[in-house]
Amino acid sequence: MRGRYPVRIKTKIMIICLTVIILPVFVMTINSYRSSERLLEHNYRNLLKDLAKQTNIRIDEFLKDVEKITLLAGNGLSSTLSATMEGSYPIQDYLRFGGEQNENSAYNILMNYIMMKDRVFSIYLYNLNGGADLFVSPNQPINYDFKVANELWFKKFMHTKDRTITLTTRIDEQLQNKVLAVSHARKIYDGTTGKLLGVIVVSIDIRFIEIVNSNLQEALRSRFMIVDADDKIVYNPDDRLIGTLFRDNVRPDEFKNIVVTNPLSQQEWTTYLYMPMDELTDEGEILGRNLITLAIVMSLFALIISVFLSNVITRPIKKLMNNIRFVEKGQFERVEDIGSRDEFGHLSGRFIKMSYELKQLIERVQQEESEKAAAEIKALHSQINPHFLYNTLGSVKWIASMQKADKIVDMTEALISMLRYATRLDGTLVSVREELDNVMNYITIQNVRYYNSIQTVYEIEETLLDYRIPKMIMQPIIENAIFHGFAELEEEGMITVTIGSSGNDLMIIIRDNGSGMDQAMVQELTESWTATQGGAKGIGLYNVQRRIQLHFGEGYGIRAESRLGEGTAFYILLPGIPG
């Protein structure tokens, strides 16, 4: 069962309470919303029917007015409504006799008709009596190259006895802009002889539908269509669909939309008005929001009740779990009694007693480890004194054999300073300045032995002189450079001590120009100071490495870089501890 994520008792209680209360609330909410949605759908369907009926009435009236215009223009009464023969038939007069005066009269009366209907159509008067045609358009330039006599519909119209014809939406070739238009054509006969004089065509810009529908909301205008008896689209807000078949890919889905159809009385056309189910006005949204708000309030109430009940039951368990976490983190002082008189209270008491005993055991182990580390540091610290003292006394013995009394004085003073520094018991950390003074004393002693052949260069950041570092960490490395790096060097030896910052840490670099080492020797030396007791060549370096890591951890210590014949560089990384 270890692979399964545990479910808390509090969570189980909350789930049960929430399920018992919230589930019925949501069932009632969903049922109420669906019932209200059906009622809204019924009401809006009736509303759309009324809107479609009113729109159809306006379209029928517009088309009826256009038909009256062709009737009046072709058969009767001028703008003066004269009952006499002369001047009563301006259109027929123009077709019979032509002439500028008759043309102006015909043009004016036709333009008056156009102005009365918001300039949404053009009128073309085609003369079949040998005279010129007349084109009246308020906004569009005329295409005079177009010949209506070549059109198939015109030829058929001329061979039938029908006096009028209505053409479904098509491109009006008589206009240069080739707008989409619905056309109504009427034959004009001589009132006295009955001779066919011409044909009047009213080309209605299909945009007249948008003017008629201006009272509809914009969303509804975009969902209004007209389809003719041949199932071709007469009008659609998308001009690309006009003239195409009203197939299923265009026809609105009645399962997803409220669809209302209504026939026009003037033409064999049917209007379609639809609205998506998911857009049933703000009223449905308000109802939905109210129901959702009610459900949320009930759910919050259920959540509060479930949280209260679960807290009452699980509070002792939670306190006991907190005590366990405190013990895991070593915060024994924060363990407290849970204040319960049941089985959890008894369990808590036993746990507190166990944690107290565990705390005592950990403190005892930590004290023993601390004492052990201090003893090891002390042993390592004392180990270095005989090491450099042996070499120094050897130098004194050698100088004495050469009877150099003044040199013995210098060496003795330097040795006294070093012994005083090494045996100080005022702490394990000293300043960089003090450590450098000890290095200089050591160099003084070695220069007596080597006839001042050891040159020392110091590159120190002044701000770092008061930083705190472990005692006696630089002298063993310089000693290693002198006795091993300069042993076979015939020219002067050069030691460079550089102390600088490395982020938040302190970096000490000690370089020499000695004989250097190949990579195998560097590896051997590194292993010697990382071994348990250090090798014969690395006892001083082992001592330094061990003390640094005991003080500051494995992330700090020494590393070496060297090339044979080019010298050696030791890098000492320490934490930056301001003085």
Short mmCIF file of N, CA and C in Angstrom, two decimals, residues 480 517-546 549 557-562 568-571:
data_model
loop_
_atom_site.label_atom_id
_atom_site.label_comp_id
_atom_site.label_asym_id
_atom_site.label_seq_id
_atom_site.Cartn_x
_atom_site.Cartn_y
_atom_site.Cartn_z
N ASN A 480 56.73 24.17 1.78
CA ASN A 480 56.73 23.15 0.73
C ASN A 480 57.38 23.69 -0.54
N MET A 517 55.92 20.42 -11.03
CA MET A 517 55.58 18.99 -10.98
C MET A 517 54.78 18.63 -12.22
N ASP A 518 54.90 17.36 -12.61
CA ASP A 518 54.01 16.90 -13.67
C ASP A 518 52.67 16.50 -13.04
N GLN A 519 51.69 16.13 -13.90
CA GLN A 519 50.34 15.86 -13.39
C GLN A 519 50.30 14.65 -12.47
N ALA A 520 51.16 13.69 -12.69
CA ALA A 520 51.20 12.51 -11.81
C ALA A 520 51.63 12.90 -10.41
N MET A 521 52.63 13.79 -10.33
CA MET A 521 53.10 14.24 -9.03
C MET A 521 52.05 15.10 -8.32
N VAL A 522 51.35 15.94 -9.11
CA VAL A 522 50.27 16.73 -8.51
C VAL A 522 49.19 15.81 -7.95
N GLN A 523 48.85 14.77 -8.71
CA GLN A 523 47.85 13.83 -8.24
C GLN A 523 48.30 13.12 -6.97
N GLU A 524 49.57 12.71 -6.93
CA GLU A 524 50.11 12.02 -5.76
C GLU A 524 50.10 12.94 -4.54
N LEU A 525 50.48 14.23 -4.76
CA LEU A 525 50.49 15.19 -3.65
C LEU A 525 49.07 15.42 -3.13
N THR A 526 48.12 15.56 -4.05
CA THR A 526 46.73 15.79 -3.65
C THR A 526 46.19 14.62 -2.84
N GLU A 527 46.52 13.41 -3.27
CA GLU A 527 46.07 12.23 -2.55
C GLU A 527 46.72 12.15 -1.17
N SER A 528 47.95 12.65 -1.06
CA SER A 528 48.65 12.56 0.23
C SER A 528 48.00 13.44 1.28
N TRP A 529 47.49 14.64 0.89
CA TRP A 529 46.87 15.47 1.94
C TRP A 529 45.39 15.20 2.12
N THR A 530 44.80 14.35 1.21
CA THR A 530 43.41 13.94 1.42
C THR A 530 43.32 12.58 2.08
N ALA A 531 44.51 11.91 2.28
CA ALA A 531 44.51 10.62 2.97
C ALA A 531 44.29 10.83 4.47
N THR A 532 44.15 9.74 5.19
CA THR A 532 43.81 9.83 6.62
C THR A 532 44.90 10.50 7.43
N GLN A 533 46.17 10.18 7.15
CA GLN A 533 47.26 10.74 7.93
C GLN A 533 48.24 11.57 7.13
N GLY A 534 48.08 11.66 5.82
CA GLY A 534 49.00 12.44 4.99
C GLY A 534 50.26 11.64 4.69
N GLY A 535 50.88 11.95 3.55
CA GLY A 535 52.10 11.26 3.15
C GLY A 535 53.33 11.94 3.70
N ALA A 536 54.47 11.39 3.33
CA ALA A 536 55.74 11.95 3.81
C ALA A 536 55.95 13.35 3.29
N LYS A 537 55.49 13.61 2.06
CA LYS A 537 55.69 14.94 1.47
C LYS A 537 54.55 15.90 1.80
N GLY A 538 53.46 15.38 2.36
CA GLY A 538 52.29 16.23 2.50
C GLY A 538 51.77 16.38 3.90
N ILE A 539 52.58 16.14 4.92
CA ILE A 539 52.06 16.22 6.28
C ILE A 539 51.59 17.62 6.62
N GLY A 540 52.38 18.63 6.23
CA GLY A 540 51.97 20.02 6.48
C GLY A 540 50.72 20.39 5.71
N LEU A 541 50.67 20.00 4.43
CA LEU A 541 49.50 20.30 3.60
C LEU A 541 48.28 19.54 4.09
N TYR A 542 48.47 18.31 4.50
CA TYR A 542 47.36 17.54 5.07
C TYR A 542 46.80 18.24 6.30
N ASN A 543 47.69 18.74 7.14
CA ASN A 543 47.29 19.43 8.35
C ASN A 543 46.43 20.65 8.00
N VAL A 544 46.88 21.44 7.02
CA VAL A 544 46.14 22.63 6.61
C VAL A 544 44.77 22.26 6.04
N GLN A 545 44.77 21.28 5.14
CA GLN A 545 43.52 20.85 4.50
C GLN A 545 42.52 20.34 5.54
N ARG A 546 43.00 19.54 6.46
CA ARG A 546 42.12 18.95 7.46
C ARG A 546 41.53 20.00 8.38
N GLN A 549 38.80 22.10 6.56
CA GLN A 549 37.54 21.40 6.35
C GLN A 549 36.82 21.07 7.65
N GLY A 557 39.03 24.52 1.11
CA GLY A 557 40.29 23.79 1.24
C GLY A 557 41.31 24.22 0.20
N ILE A 558 42.26 23.29 -0.09
CA ILE A 558 43.39 23.59 -0.97
C ILE A 558 43.25 22.82 -2.27
N ARG A 559 43.73 23.41 -3.34
CA ARG A 559 43.97 22.70 -4.58
C ARG A 559 45.26 23.22 -5.20
N ALA A 560 45.93 22.39 -6.00
CA ALA A 560 47.24 22.73 -6.57
C ALA A 560 47.20 22.65 -8.09
N GLU A 561 47.95 23.55 -8.74
CA GLU A 561 48.17 23.52 -10.18
C GLU A 561 49.67 23.67 -10.43
N SER A 562 50.21 22.84 -11.33
CA SER A 562 51.65 22.90 -11.55
C SER A 562 52.00 22.33 -12.93
N THR A 568 54.73 26.12 -9.33
CA THR A 568 53.52 25.56 -8.74
C THR A 568 52.69 26.68 -8.14
N ALA A 569 51.36 26.51 -8.17
CA ALA A 569 50.43 27.46 -7.55
C ALA A 569 49.47 26.70 -6.65
N PHE A 570 49.34 27.17 -5.38
CA PHE A 570 48.38 26.60 -4.44
C PHE A 570 47.25 27.61 -4.22
N TYR A 571 46.01 27.11 -4.32
CA TYR A 571 44.83 27.95 -4.14
C TYR A 571 44.13 27.52 -2.84
#
